Amino acid sequence: MISELALDPGFGSAIGRGVGAIALYAVVGLVLMVVGFYAIDWTTPGKLSTLVRSGAPNAVIVTSAGLVSMALIVVVAIYSSAGKLDEGLLSALIFGFVGIVVQVLAVRLLEWVTRLDIGSLIESDRFAPASVVVASAHVALGLVVAVAIS
């Protein structure tokens, strides 16, 4: 007995469009994540990438939380951009950039309010519990910004 696989006539083109959309959204997401990393690096005292490579534990914790928070913003910006592909990509890019700016400003404000010396904190070779507070602020504010986008 031979059975045939019956696919709708437009199946192949739908798959092609879907794969193309995934690739384009991945590029937009990657660009936003890179911009987000540099925004965190630029606004945080010390050179985060150097501190992370050298294994400074507090820099690793703060940078990781910053990247997770940026990813939350980017994911929600992409998820919220329903509609045509071009409109979706553009709105994801715009909301993503605005979200990154708001995230960076909010975290810096929270650090100022808590009076933490972030520069010496992230440069320390020893774990400092205050780095968990800064990391939590990154993630919490990333969630707030992400929900505001949706």
Short mmCIF file of N, CA and C in Angstrom, two decimals:
data_model
loop_
_atom_site.label_atom_id
_atom_site.label_comp_id
_atom_site.label_asym_id
_atom_site.label_seq_id
_atom_site.Cartn_x
_atom_site.Cartn_y
_atom_site.Cartn_z
N MET A 1 0.84 -1.17 0.00
CA MET A 1 0.00 0.00 0.00
C MET A 1 0.89 1.24 0.00
N ILE A 2 0.66 2.13 -0.91
CA ILE A 2 1.43 3.36 -1.03
C ILE A 2 0.52 4.52 -0.65
N SER A 3 1.04 5.35 0.24
CA SER A 3 0.27 6.53 0.60
C SER A 3 1.07 7.77 0.20
N GLU A 4 0.34 8.81 -0.13
CA GLU A 4 0.98 10.05 -0.55
C GLU A 4 0.87 11.09 0.56
N LEU A 5 1.87 11.90 0.63
CA LEU A 5 1.85 13.00 1.56
C LEU A 5 1.19 14.17 0.87
N ALA A 6 0.06 14.58 1.38
CA ALA A 6 -0.71 15.65 0.73
C ALA A 6 -0.46 16.97 1.45
N LEU A 7 0.21 17.86 0.77
CA LEU A 7 0.46 19.19 1.32
C LEU A 7 -0.33 20.21 0.52
N ASP A 8 -0.74 21.26 1.20
CA ASP A 8 -1.43 22.34 0.51
C ASP A 8 -0.48 22.95 -0.52
N PRO A 9 -1.03 23.46 -1.62
CA PRO A 9 -0.18 24.02 -2.67
C PRO A 9 0.73 25.16 -2.21
N GLY A 10 0.33 25.96 -1.26
CA GLY A 10 1.14 27.10 -0.81
C GLY A 10 2.05 26.78 0.37
N PHE A 11 2.14 25.49 0.72
CA PHE A 11 2.92 25.11 1.89
C PHE A 11 4.39 25.53 1.79
N GLY A 12 5.01 25.25 0.66
CA GLY A 12 6.43 25.57 0.48
C GLY A 12 6.72 27.05 0.60
N SER A 13 5.87 27.88 -0.02
CA SER A 13 6.11 29.33 0.06
C SER A 13 5.85 29.85 1.47
N ALA A 14 4.89 29.26 2.17
CA ALA A 14 4.62 29.67 3.55
C ALA A 14 5.82 29.35 4.44
N ILE A 15 6.40 28.18 4.23
CA ILE A 15 7.60 27.81 4.99
C ILE A 15 8.74 28.76 4.66
N GLY A 16 8.92 29.07 3.40
CA GLY A 16 9.97 30.00 2.98
C GLY A 16 9.81 31.38 3.62
N ARG A 17 8.57 31.89 3.62
CA ARG A 17 8.32 33.19 4.25
C ARG A 17 8.58 33.12 5.75
N GLY A 18 8.17 32.03 6.37
CA GLY A 18 8.38 31.87 7.81
C GLY A 18 9.86 31.81 8.17
N VAL A 19 10.62 31.05 7.40
CA VAL A 19 12.07 30.95 7.65
C VAL A 19 12.73 32.30 7.43
N GLY A 20 12.31 33.01 6.40
CA GLY A 20 12.85 34.35 6.15
C GLY A 20 12.53 35.31 7.30
N ALA A 21 11.31 35.24 7.81
CA ALA A 21 10.91 36.10 8.93
C ALA A 21 11.73 35.78 10.17
N ILE A 22 11.94 34.50 10.43
CA ILE A 22 12.76 34.10 11.58
C ILE A 22 14.16 34.69 11.45
N ALA A 23 14.75 34.57 10.27
CA ALA A 23 16.10 35.08 10.05
C ALA A 23 16.15 36.60 10.25
N LEU A 24 15.17 37.31 9.71
CA LEU A 24 15.16 38.77 9.85
C LEU A 24 14.95 39.20 11.31
N TYR A 25 14.03 38.54 12.01
CA TYR A 25 13.82 38.87 13.42
C TYR A 25 15.06 38.50 14.24
N ALA A 26 15.75 37.44 13.87
CA ALA A 26 16.98 37.07 14.57
C ALA A 26 18.04 38.15 14.40
N VAL A 27 18.15 38.70 13.20
CA VAL A 27 19.11 39.78 12.95
C VAL A 27 18.73 41.01 13.78
N VAL A 28 17.45 41.38 13.77
CA VAL A 28 17.00 42.53 14.57
C VAL A 28 17.28 42.27 16.05
N GLY A 29 16.96 41.07 16.52
CA GLY A 29 17.22 40.73 17.92
C GLY A 29 18.69 40.79 18.26
N LEU A 30 19.54 40.28 17.38
CA LEU A 30 20.98 40.31 17.63
C LEU A 30 21.50 41.75 17.67
N VAL A 31 21.05 42.57 16.73
CA VAL A 31 21.46 43.98 16.73
C VAL A 31 21.05 44.65 18.04
N LEU A 32 19.82 44.42 18.47
CA LEU A 32 19.34 45.02 19.71
C LEU A 32 20.11 44.50 20.92
N MET A 33 20.46 43.22 20.95
CA MET A 33 21.22 42.67 22.06
C MET A 33 22.63 43.26 22.11
N VAL A 34 23.25 43.43 20.95
CA VAL A 34 24.59 44.04 20.90
C VAL A 34 24.51 45.49 21.38
N VAL A 35 23.52 46.23 20.88
CA VAL A 35 23.34 47.62 21.33
C VAL A 35 23.07 47.64 22.83
N GLY A 36 22.24 46.73 23.31
CA GLY A 36 21.94 46.65 24.74
C GLY A 36 23.18 46.38 25.57
N PHE A 37 24.03 45.46 25.11
CA PHE A 37 25.27 45.17 25.84
C PHE A 37 26.15 46.42 25.91
N TYR A 38 26.33 47.08 24.76
CA TYR A 38 27.18 48.27 24.76
C TYR A 38 26.56 49.40 25.56
N ALA A 39 25.23 49.47 25.62
CA ALA A 39 24.57 50.48 26.45
C ALA A 39 24.87 50.22 27.93
N ILE A 40 24.81 48.97 28.34
CA ILE A 40 25.13 48.62 29.72
C ILE A 40 26.61 48.91 29.98
N ASP A 41 27.47 48.50 29.06
CA ASP A 41 28.91 48.70 29.20
C ASP A 41 29.25 50.18 29.27
N TRP A 42 28.65 50.98 28.41
CA TRP A 42 28.94 52.40 28.33
C TRP A 42 28.49 53.15 29.58
N THR A 43 27.36 52.72 30.16
CA THR A 43 26.80 53.46 31.30
C THR A 43 27.23 52.90 32.65
N THR A 44 28.00 51.84 32.65
CA THR A 44 28.47 51.25 33.89
C THR A 44 29.96 51.58 34.05
N PRO A 45 30.36 52.06 35.23
CA PRO A 45 31.78 52.36 35.43
C PRO A 45 32.64 51.11 35.19
N GLY A 46 33.79 51.29 34.58
CA GLY A 46 34.68 50.17 34.28
C GLY A 46 34.35 49.58 32.92
N LYS A 47 35.24 48.79 32.41
CA LYS A 47 35.05 48.15 31.11
C LYS A 47 34.52 46.75 31.36
N LEU A 48 33.20 46.58 31.22
CA LEU A 48 32.57 45.32 31.57
C LEU A 48 33.14 44.13 30.81
N SER A 49 33.35 44.28 29.52
CA SER A 49 33.83 43.12 28.76
C SER A 49 35.19 42.66 29.28
N THR A 50 36.06 43.58 29.63
CA THR A 50 37.37 43.23 30.17
C THR A 50 37.22 42.58 31.55
N LEU A 51 36.37 43.16 32.37
CA LEU A 51 36.15 42.61 33.71
C LEU A 51 35.53 41.21 33.65
N VAL A 52 34.61 41.00 32.72
CA VAL A 52 33.99 39.68 32.57
C VAL A 52 35.03 38.66 32.12
N ARG A 53 35.85 39.04 31.12
CA ARG A 53 36.89 38.12 30.65
C ARG A 53 37.90 37.77 31.74
N SER A 54 38.16 38.73 32.62
CA SER A 54 39.12 38.46 33.69
C SER A 54 38.49 37.67 34.83
N GLY A 55 37.18 37.49 34.80
CA GLY A 55 36.50 36.67 35.80
C GLY A 55 36.05 37.41 37.04
N ALA A 56 35.96 38.73 36.98
CA ALA A 56 35.46 39.49 38.13
C ALA A 56 34.02 39.06 38.41
N PRO A 57 33.77 38.40 39.54
CA PRO A 57 32.46 37.78 39.77
C PRO A 57 31.29 38.75 39.74
N ASN A 58 31.47 39.94 40.31
CA ASN A 58 30.36 40.90 40.35
C ASN A 58 30.06 41.46 38.96
N ALA A 59 31.11 41.65 38.16
CA ALA A 59 30.92 42.12 36.78
C ALA A 59 30.17 41.06 35.98
N VAL A 60 30.50 39.81 36.21
CA VAL A 60 29.81 38.71 35.51
C VAL A 60 28.34 38.68 35.89
N ILE A 61 28.05 38.82 37.17
CA ILE A 61 26.66 38.78 37.65
C ILE A 61 25.86 39.96 37.07
N VAL A 62 26.41 41.16 37.15
CA VAL A 62 25.70 42.35 36.68
C VAL A 62 25.52 42.31 35.16
N THR A 63 26.57 41.91 34.45
CA THR A 63 26.48 41.84 32.98
C THR A 63 25.48 40.78 32.55
N SER A 64 25.51 39.62 33.19
CA SER A 64 24.57 38.55 32.85
C SER A 64 23.13 39.00 33.06
N ALA A 65 22.88 39.63 34.19
CA ALA A 65 21.52 40.11 34.46
C ALA A 65 21.12 41.19 33.47
N GLY A 66 22.07 42.05 33.11
CA GLY A 66 21.78 43.09 32.12
C GLY A 66 21.41 42.49 30.78
N LEU A 67 22.13 41.44 30.37
CA LEU A 67 21.82 40.79 29.10
C LEU A 67 20.47 40.08 29.14
N VAL A 68 20.17 39.43 30.26
CA VAL A 68 18.86 38.79 30.40
C VAL A 68 17.75 39.83 30.32
N SER A 69 17.95 40.96 31.00
CA SER A 69 16.92 42.00 30.97
C SER A 69 16.75 42.57 29.57
N MET A 70 17.86 42.75 28.84
CA MET A 70 17.78 43.23 27.46
C MET A 70 17.06 42.20 26.59
N ALA A 71 17.35 40.93 26.82
CA ALA A 71 16.69 39.88 26.04
C ALA A 71 15.18 39.89 26.29
N LEU A 72 14.77 40.10 27.53
CA LEU A 72 13.33 40.18 27.83
C LEU A 72 12.69 41.31 27.03
N ILE A 73 13.35 42.45 27.00
CA ILE A 73 12.81 43.60 26.27
C ILE A 73 12.73 43.29 24.78
N VAL A 74 13.78 42.72 24.23
CA VAL A 74 13.82 42.41 22.80
C VAL A 74 12.77 41.36 22.44
N VAL A 75 12.64 40.33 23.26
CA VAL A 75 11.67 39.27 22.98
C VAL A 75 10.25 39.83 22.98
N VAL A 76 9.93 40.64 23.97
CA VAL A 76 8.57 41.20 24.02
C VAL A 76 8.36 42.19 22.88
N ALA A 77 9.39 42.95 22.53
CA ALA A 77 9.25 43.88 21.40
C ALA A 77 8.96 43.11 20.12
N ILE A 78 9.65 41.99 19.91
CA ILE A 78 9.40 41.17 18.73
C ILE A 78 8.02 40.52 18.80
N TYR A 79 7.68 39.97 19.96
CA TYR A 79 6.40 39.29 20.13
C TYR A 79 5.22 40.24 19.93
N SER A 80 5.39 41.49 20.36
CA SER A 80 4.31 42.48 20.27
C SER A 80 4.14 43.05 18.87
N SER A 81 5.06 42.78 17.99
CA SER A 81 5.04 43.40 16.66
C SER A 81 4.26 42.56 15.67
N ALA A 82 2.99 42.39 15.94
CA ALA A 82 2.14 41.62 15.03
C ALA A 82 1.81 42.45 13.80
N GLY A 83 1.49 41.80 12.73
CA GLY A 83 1.14 42.51 11.50
C GLY A 83 2.03 42.09 10.36
N LYS A 84 2.17 42.97 9.41
CA LYS A 84 3.02 42.70 8.26
C LYS A 84 4.47 42.60 8.71
N LEU A 85 5.25 41.85 7.97
CA LEU A 85 6.64 41.61 8.34
C LEU A 85 7.42 42.92 8.44
N ASP A 86 7.29 43.79 7.46
CA ASP A 86 8.05 45.04 7.49
C ASP A 86 7.65 45.91 8.68
N GLU A 87 6.34 45.99 8.96
CA GLU A 87 5.88 46.75 10.11
C GLU A 87 6.32 46.10 11.42
N GLY A 88 6.29 44.79 11.45
CA GLY A 88 6.72 44.06 12.63
C GLY A 88 8.19 44.27 12.93
N LEU A 89 9.03 44.19 11.90
CA LEU A 89 10.47 44.39 12.09
C LEU A 89 10.76 45.82 12.56
N LEU A 90 10.11 46.78 11.92
CA LEU A 90 10.33 48.18 12.29
C LEU A 90 9.85 48.47 13.70
N SER A 91 8.67 47.99 14.06
CA SER A 91 8.18 48.25 15.41
C SER A 91 9.02 47.52 16.45
N ALA A 92 9.50 46.32 16.14
CA ALA A 92 10.38 45.61 17.07
C ALA A 92 11.67 46.38 17.28
N LEU A 93 12.21 46.94 16.20
CA LEU A 93 13.44 47.72 16.28
C LEU A 93 13.23 48.99 17.10
N ILE A 94 12.15 49.70 16.83
CA ILE A 94 11.86 50.95 17.55
C ILE A 94 11.58 50.68 19.02
N PHE A 95 10.67 49.74 19.31
CA PHE A 95 10.34 49.44 20.70
C PHE A 95 11.56 48.87 21.43
N GLY A 96 12.35 48.08 20.72
CA GLY A 96 13.56 47.53 21.33
C GLY A 96 14.54 48.61 21.73
N PHE A 97 14.80 49.57 20.83
CA PHE A 97 15.71 50.67 21.15
C PHE A 97 15.18 51.53 22.29
N VAL A 98 13.91 51.87 22.24
CA VAL A 98 13.31 52.68 23.31
C VAL A 98 13.39 51.91 24.63
N GLY A 99 13.10 50.62 24.58
CA GLY A 99 13.17 49.79 25.79
C GLY A 99 14.57 49.75 26.37
N ILE A 100 15.58 49.66 25.52
CA ILE A 100 16.96 49.63 25.99
C ILE A 100 17.32 50.95 26.67
N VAL A 101 16.94 52.07 26.06
CA VAL A 101 17.23 53.39 26.64
C VAL A 101 16.55 53.53 27.99
N VAL A 102 15.27 53.17 28.06
CA VAL A 102 14.53 53.28 29.32
C VAL A 102 15.14 52.36 30.37
N GLN A 103 15.51 51.16 29.98
CA GLN A 103 16.11 50.20 30.91
C GLN A 103 17.41 50.75 31.50
N VAL A 104 18.27 51.27 30.65
CA VAL A 104 19.56 51.79 31.13
C VAL A 104 19.34 52.97 32.08
N LEU A 105 18.46 53.88 31.70
CA LEU A 105 18.19 55.04 32.56
C LEU A 105 17.60 54.62 33.91
N ALA A 106 16.67 53.69 33.87
CA ALA A 106 16.01 53.24 35.10
C ALA A 106 17.00 52.54 36.04
N VAL A 107 17.86 51.70 35.49
CA VAL A 107 18.84 51.01 36.33
C VAL A 107 19.83 52.00 36.94
N ARG A 108 20.28 52.97 36.14
CA ARG A 108 21.21 53.97 36.66
C ARG A 108 20.55 54.79 37.78
N LEU A 109 19.28 55.14 37.60
CA LEU A 109 18.56 55.87 38.64
C LEU A 109 18.45 55.03 39.91
N LEU A 110 18.12 53.75 39.76
CA LEU A 110 18.01 52.88 40.93
C LEU A 110 19.35 52.73 41.63
N GLU A 111 20.42 52.64 40.87
CA GLU A 111 21.75 52.55 41.47
C GLU A 111 22.08 53.83 42.24
N TRP A 112 21.69 54.97 41.69
CA TRP A 112 21.92 56.24 42.37
C TRP A 112 21.12 56.32 43.67
N VAL A 113 19.87 55.88 43.62
CA VAL A 113 19.01 55.92 44.79
C VAL A 113 19.56 55.02 45.90
N THR A 114 20.08 53.85 45.54
CA THR A 114 20.61 52.93 46.54
C THR A 114 22.02 53.32 47.00
N ARG A 115 22.62 54.30 46.32
CA ARG A 115 23.96 54.82 46.67
C ARG A 115 25.04 53.74 46.61
N LEU A 116 24.91 52.81 45.69
CA LEU A 116 25.94 51.78 45.52
C LEU A 116 27.07 52.32 44.65
N ASP A 117 28.29 52.04 45.02
CA ASP A 117 29.45 52.41 44.21
C ASP A 117 29.67 51.26 43.21
N ILE A 118 29.00 51.36 42.09
CA ILE A 118 29.01 50.28 41.10
C ILE A 118 30.41 50.04 40.55
N GLY A 119 31.17 51.11 40.36
CA GLY A 119 32.52 50.96 39.81
C GLY A 119 33.38 50.04 40.66
N SER A 120 33.48 50.32 41.95
CA SER A 120 34.31 49.46 42.80
C SER A 120 33.66 48.10 43.01
N LEU A 121 32.34 48.06 42.99
CA LEU A 121 31.63 46.79 43.15
C LEU A 121 31.98 45.81 42.03
N ILE A 122 31.88 46.26 40.79
CA ILE A 122 32.11 45.33 39.67
C ILE A 122 33.58 45.05 39.44
N GLU A 123 34.47 45.91 39.93
CA GLU A 123 35.89 45.68 39.74
C GLU A 123 36.49 44.75 40.80
N SER A 124 35.75 44.50 41.85
CA SER A 124 36.25 43.67 42.94
C SER A 124 36.45 42.22 42.48
N ASP A 125 37.50 41.60 43.00
CA ASP A 125 37.78 40.19 42.71
C ASP A 125 37.00 39.25 43.62
N ARG A 126 36.37 39.82 44.64
CA ARG A 126 35.60 39.02 45.59
C ARG A 126 34.11 39.26 45.38
N PHE A 127 33.32 38.22 45.54
CA PHE A 127 31.88 38.35 45.41
C PHE A 127 31.35 39.35 46.43
N ALA A 128 30.49 40.26 45.98
CA ALA A 128 29.83 41.22 46.85
C ALA A 128 28.33 41.01 46.73
N PRO A 129 27.64 40.75 47.84
CA PRO A 129 26.19 40.54 47.78
C PRO A 129 25.43 41.68 47.10
N ALA A 130 25.97 42.89 47.17
CA ALA A 130 25.29 44.03 46.53
C ALA A 130 25.18 43.84 45.02
N SER A 131 26.05 43.03 44.43
CA SER A 131 25.96 42.79 42.98
C SER A 131 24.66 42.06 42.63
N VAL A 132 24.16 41.27 43.57
CA VAL A 132 22.89 40.58 43.35
C VAL A 132 21.74 41.59 43.35
N VAL A 133 21.86 42.64 44.17
CA VAL A 133 20.85 43.70 44.18
C VAL A 133 20.83 44.41 42.83
N VAL A 134 22.02 44.75 42.32
CA VAL A 134 22.10 45.41 41.01
C VAL A 134 21.57 44.48 39.92
N ALA A 135 21.95 43.21 39.98
CA ALA A 135 21.47 42.24 38.99
C ALA A 135 19.96 42.11 39.05
N SER A 136 19.41 42.05 40.25
CA SER A 136 17.96 41.95 40.41
C SER A 136 17.26 43.18 39.87
N ALA A 137 17.88 44.35 40.07
CA ALA A 137 17.30 45.58 39.53
C ALA A 137 17.27 45.52 38.01
N HIS A 138 18.34 45.02 37.40
CA HIS A 138 18.35 44.87 35.94
C HIS A 138 17.19 44.00 35.48
N VAL A 139 17.05 42.83 36.07
CA VAL A 139 16.01 41.89 35.63
C VAL A 139 14.62 42.45 35.93
N ALA A 140 14.42 43.00 37.12
CA ALA A 140 13.11 43.53 37.48
C ALA A 140 12.70 44.67 36.55
N LEU A 141 13.62 45.58 36.30
CA LEU A 141 13.30 46.70 35.41
C LEU A 141 13.15 46.23 33.96
N GLY A 142 13.90 45.21 33.58
CA GLY A 142 13.71 44.63 32.25
C GLY A 142 12.31 44.06 32.10
N LEU A 143 11.82 43.41 33.14
CA LEU A 143 10.45 42.89 33.10
C LEU A 143 9.42 44.02 33.00
N VAL A 144 9.62 45.08 33.79
CA VAL A 144 8.70 46.21 33.75
C VAL A 144 8.67 46.85 32.37
N VAL A 145 9.85 47.09 31.81
CA VAL A 145 9.93 47.69 30.48
C VAL A 145 9.32 46.76 29.43
N ALA A 146 9.60 45.47 29.54
CA ALA A 146 9.06 44.51 28.58
C ALA A 146 7.53 44.50 28.61
N VAL A 147 6.97 44.51 29.79
CA VAL A 147 5.50 44.52 29.90
C VAL A 147 4.94 45.84 29.40
N ALA A 148 5.66 46.93 29.63
CA ALA A 148 5.20 48.23 29.11
C ALA A 148 5.16 48.24 27.59
N ILE A 149 6.04 47.51 26.96
CA ILE A 149 6.06 47.42 25.49
C ILE A 149 4.86 46.67 24.97
N SER A 150 4.44 45.64 25.71
CA SER A 150 3.35 44.78 25.21
C SER A 150 2.01 45.39 25.24
#
